XYZ file of C-alpha atoms in Angstrom:
284
model
C -15.654 10.345 -5.446
C -14.939 11.595 -1.911
C -18.148 10.011 -0.733
C -17.196 6.497 -1.806
C -16.372 4.506 1.273
C -16.884 1.076 2.682
C -20.666 1.172 2.753
C -21.529 -1.399 0.097
C -19.252 -4.029 1.634
C -19.593 -3.541 5.344
C -17.751 -6.768 6.177
C -14.588 -5.820 4.307
C -12.844 -3.666 6.984
C -12.923 -6.606 9.393
C -11.623 -9.013 6.762
C -8.874 -6.658 5.658
C -7.955 -5.974 9.268
C -7.869 -9.672 10.123
C -5.682 -10.506 7.143
C -3.211 -7.689 7.671
C -3.086 -8.227 11.410
C -2.332 -11.889 10.738
C 0.455 -10.920 8.366
C 1.895 -8.595 10.998
C 1.856 -11.438 13.525
C 3.829 -13.524 11.035
C 6.306 -10.684 10.658
C 6.516 -10.257 14.408
C 7.570 -13.891 14.714
C 10.691 -13.055 12.678
C 11.981 -10.387 15.084
C 15.375 -11.203 16.524
C 15.450 -8.456 19.140
C 18.747 -7.075 17.880
C 19.774 -3.579 16.811
C 18.050 -1.695 19.603
C 14.671 -3.239 18.879
C 14.830 -2.847 15.118
C 13.101 -5.753 13.345
C 14.973 -8.284 11.201
C 13.331 -10.395 8.532
C 13.933 -14.044 7.758
C 15.187 -14.167 4.142
C 14.011 -17.732 3.612
C 10.510 -16.870 4.808
C 10.356 -13.834 2.536
C 11.691 -15.901 -0.369
C 8.995 -18.520 0.128
C 6.359 -15.780 0.231
C 7.777 -14.285 -2.961
C 7.670 -17.680 -4.659
C 4.062 -18.232 -3.642
C 3.110 -14.761 -4.807
C 4.886 -15.234 -8.131
C 3.298 -18.630 -8.738
C -0.208 -17.331 -8.058
C 0.377 -14.307 -10.256
C 1.856 -16.395 -13.072
C -1.181 -18.670 -13.020
C -3.482 -15.661 -13.157
C -1.518 -14.138 -16.037
C -1.596 -17.399 -17.986
C -5.375 -17.563 -17.771
C -5.945 -13.872 -18.476
C -7.506 -12.576 -21.652
C -6.373 -9.588 -23.668
C -8.517 -7.328 -21.510
C -6.467 -8.309 -18.418
C -9.303 -9.968 -16.513
C -8.713 -13.300 -14.782
C -10.814 -16.060 -13.300
C -8.654 -16.395 -10.158
C -9.514 -12.990 -8.784
C -11.932 -11.666 -6.152
C -13.173 -9.028 -8.583
C -13.661 -8.852 -12.333
C -13.705 -5.366 -13.793
C -15.750 -4.248 -16.747
C -13.086 -4.318 -19.502
C -14.496 -1.090 -20.922
C -13.771 0.680 -17.619
C -10.143 -0.457 -17.232
C -7.905 2.575 -17.985
C -5.969 2.358 -21.254
C -4.877 5.988 -21.449
C -3.043 8.265 -19.043
C -5.960 10.675 -18.923
C -8.398 7.961 -17.831
C -5.831 6.534 -15.402
C -5.279 9.946 -13.823
C -9.024 10.324 -13.327
C -9.213 6.938 -11.624
C -6.268 7.730 -9.350
C -7.879 11.024 -8.341
C -11.148 9.241 -7.538
C -9.582 6.403 -5.569
C -6.737 7.983 -3.553
C -8.090 8.579 -0.049
C -8.331 12.194 1.067
C -6.724 12.960 4.454
C -10.047 13.746 6.134
C -11.410 10.353 5.016
C -8.916 8.587 7.322
C -11.014 9.586 10.319
C -12.013 12.400 12.632
C -9.308 15.006 13.123
C -7.148 14.070 10.130
C -6.024 16.886 7.846
C -3.766 17.390 4.831
C -0.024 17.780 5.250
C 2.081 20.042 3.067
C 2.587 19.176 0.342
C -0.839 17.570 0.262
C -0.151 15.460 -2.836
C 2.660 14.140 -4.993
C 3.994 15.854 -8.120
C 1.812 15.012 -11.154
C 3.373 12.711 -13.735
C 5.723 11.022 -11.241
C 5.897 7.782 -9.273
C 7.726 6.877 -6.056
C 10.845 4.736 -6.605
C 13.378 3.261 -4.184
C 16.702 3.933 -5.906
C 19.965 1.969 -5.884
C 21.148 3.831 -2.764
C 17.963 2.915 -0.862
C 16.580 6.429 -1.081
C 12.965 7.165 -1.952
C 12.502 9.633 -4.774
C 9.915 10.515 -7.381
C 10.687 9.857 -11.027
C 8.900 10.459 -14.308
C 6.325 7.771 -15.057
C 7.789 4.768 -16.912
C 5.927 3.193 -19.797
C 4.503 0.518 -17.498
C 2.667 3.101 -15.346
C -0.230 5.175 -16.651
C -0.744 7.307 -13.536
C 0.265 7.560 -9.887
C -0.986 9.790 -7.084
C -0.063 10.003 -3.403
C -1.975 12.022 -0.817
C -0.408 12.925 2.529
C -2.269 13.452 5.790
C -1.754 13.744 9.516
C -3.591 13.487 12.807
C -2.092 16.286 14.918
C -0.842 15.507 18.382
C -2.915 16.204 21.468
C -2.243 16.133 25.192
C -0.445 12.865 25.875
C -0.350 11.769 22.244
C 1.954 12.499 19.339
C 0.993 13.170 15.742
C 0.281 10.335 13.307
C 1.309 10.709 9.658
C -0.373 8.788 6.838
C -0.062 8.319 3.083
C -2.571 6.944 0.582
C -1.281 6.161 -2.915
C -2.803 4.777 -6.106
C -0.821 3.561 -9.102
C -2.545 2.552 -12.332
C -0.455 0.191 -14.452
C -0.603 -0.551 -18.149
C -1.128 -4.309 -17.604
C -1.840 -6.824 -14.830
C 1.707 -8.137 -15.195
C 3.114 -4.639 -14.586
C 1.012 -4.294 -11.440
C 2.038 -7.750 -10.264
C 5.703 -6.870 -10.716
C 5.248 -3.903 -8.376
C 4.038 -6.266 -5.660
C 7.035 -8.559 -6.210
C 9.399 -5.578 -6.038
C 7.737 -4.302 -2.868
C 8.120 -7.704 -1.234
C 11.825 -7.864 -2.041
C 12.780 -4.275 -1.194
C 13.247 -4.858 2.563
C 15.784 -7.572 1.720
C 17.706 -5.181 -0.516
C 17.352 -2.127 1.725
C 17.141 -2.710 5.474
C 17.115 1.059 5.885
C 15.313 3.322 3.447
C 15.836 7.072 3.377
C 12.604 9.022 2.982
C 14.045 12.526 3.353
C 17.431 13.897 4.362
C 16.567 13.539 8.061
C 13.974 10.753 7.950
C 14.302 7.046 7.250
C 12.628 3.688 7.762
C 14.624 0.927 9.448
C 14.283 -2.742 10.374
C 11.767 -3.470 7.625
C 10.179 -6.893 7.200
C 7.690 -7.920 4.516
C 5.091 -10.643 4.030
C 2.927 -11.467 1.002
C -0.612 -12.843 1.033
C -1.901 -13.708 -2.471
C -5.617 -14.066 -3.072
C -7.016 -17.240 -1.531
C -4.293 -17.569 1.102
C -4.835 -16.729 4.737
C -7.796 -14.384 5.063
C -7.233 -12.626 1.746
C -10.602 -12.795 0.021
C -10.573 -9.180 -1.152
C -7.502 -8.552 -3.355
C -5.385 -10.280 -5.993
C -2.306 -9.854 -3.806
C -1.099 -7.906 -0.794
C 2.267 -7.145 0.776
C 2.499 -5.955 4.383
C 5.590 -4.187 5.705
C 6.492 -3.566 9.340
C 9.375 -1.474 10.618
C 10.392 1.670 12.472
C 10.164 5.245 11.232
C 12.989 7.429 12.519
C 12.763 11.225 12.422
C 12.831 14.243 14.727
C 10.188 12.608 16.921
C 12.409 9.594 17.535
C 11.612 6.013 16.522
C 7.974 5.169 15.844
C 6.120 2.097 14.585
C 5.646 2.019 10.814
C 3.134 -0.041 8.825
C 2.667 -0.187 5.071
C 0.188 -2.204 2.981
C 0.460 -2.509 -0.792
C -2.559 -4.171 -2.378
C -3.322 -5.135 -5.980
C -6.694 -5.402 -7.694
C -6.246 -5.988 -11.415
C -4.061 -3.284 -12.944
C -4.396 -1.004 -9.917
C -2.114 -1.054 -6.875
C -3.000 0.723 -3.651
C -0.577 1.692 -0.900
C -1.329 2.975 2.581
C 1.271 3.740 5.212
C 1.019 4.869 8.823
C 3.779 6.336 10.957
C 2.712 5.866 14.557
C 3.187 8.188 17.492
C 3.450 8.261 21.255
C 0.206 7.210 22.928
C -1.126 4.964 20.152
C -1.382 1.185 20.375
C -0.349 -0.962 17.431
C -3.900 -2.236 16.944
C -5.114 1.352 16.572
C -2.549 2.027 13.854
C -3.457 -1.224 12.076
C -7.128 -0.254 12.162
C -6.427 3.112 10.529
C -4.442 1.418 7.767
C -6.880 -1.429 7.147
C -9.894 0.900 7.032
C -8.127 3.178 4.545
C -7.138 0.196 2.411
C -10.698 -1.168 2.455
C -12.152 2.195 1.462
C -9.832 2.481 -1.532
C -10.550 -1.100 -2.615
C -14.241 -0.260 -2.672
C -13.539 2.865 -4.693
C -11.604 0.831 -7.259
C -14.536 -1.542 -7.663
C -16.959 1.354 -8.110
C -14.708 3.003 -10.699
C -14.083 -0.186 -12.670
C -17.746 -1.092 -12.708
C -17.389 -4.828 -12.340
C -19.294 -7.233 -10.172
C -17.587 -8.782 -7.157
């Protein structure tokens, strides 16, 4: 599936980019300028976004059939193609998760190149990211890690593309709700012993709101990634289409504009959305 890209929906990268850029502008309006430039979110704004997301998802769930398809969705999968077993879900995750070289010219795999099989990323009670054994609500999860090495005058970008296949639409929807709320619970999130994300803000855009015409729901996060290279811009998009959630994240670097980083993330997100549609065999 490495060849699956954005070809059959050429307009999608622009739409995804416009929607996510708009969400980032909303987030940017919540910055208070405190804490050495670290961003602060507005709890009431995030709460309203969570309420809107939950209401849209509840309506979709209420109208869904036993095969987890809904009428209020931009895409209806072929029920026969929706994964019901871990083996089928693992195959879908492998086909959809973007390979490092597919992010663009010059990108390559980092080490490790992929997550441990049979695990999923979880933000624990101490605000530390770790991988845990798949719960019953998740059939498969795969993350692939890439980088664009630094050149003269520019630092190295790091990227992640992740796919999680859930047992039901409700399970997938709950991941989006959790993602939206995590920055309120954990202003700083530890990624590794010497790396963390700070000043996170989140914004949700359910299908039909803003420019979201391509996914059932999407959460955008903006913050700073702090590691040995100092503090860099960090973007993360988590997008849901049916029972599948997609996540792309970009850690910026010296010499890159924010719009360049957003373009990398939105193109990667669009490519994986197209791959999901191809794998699930429905008609958009």
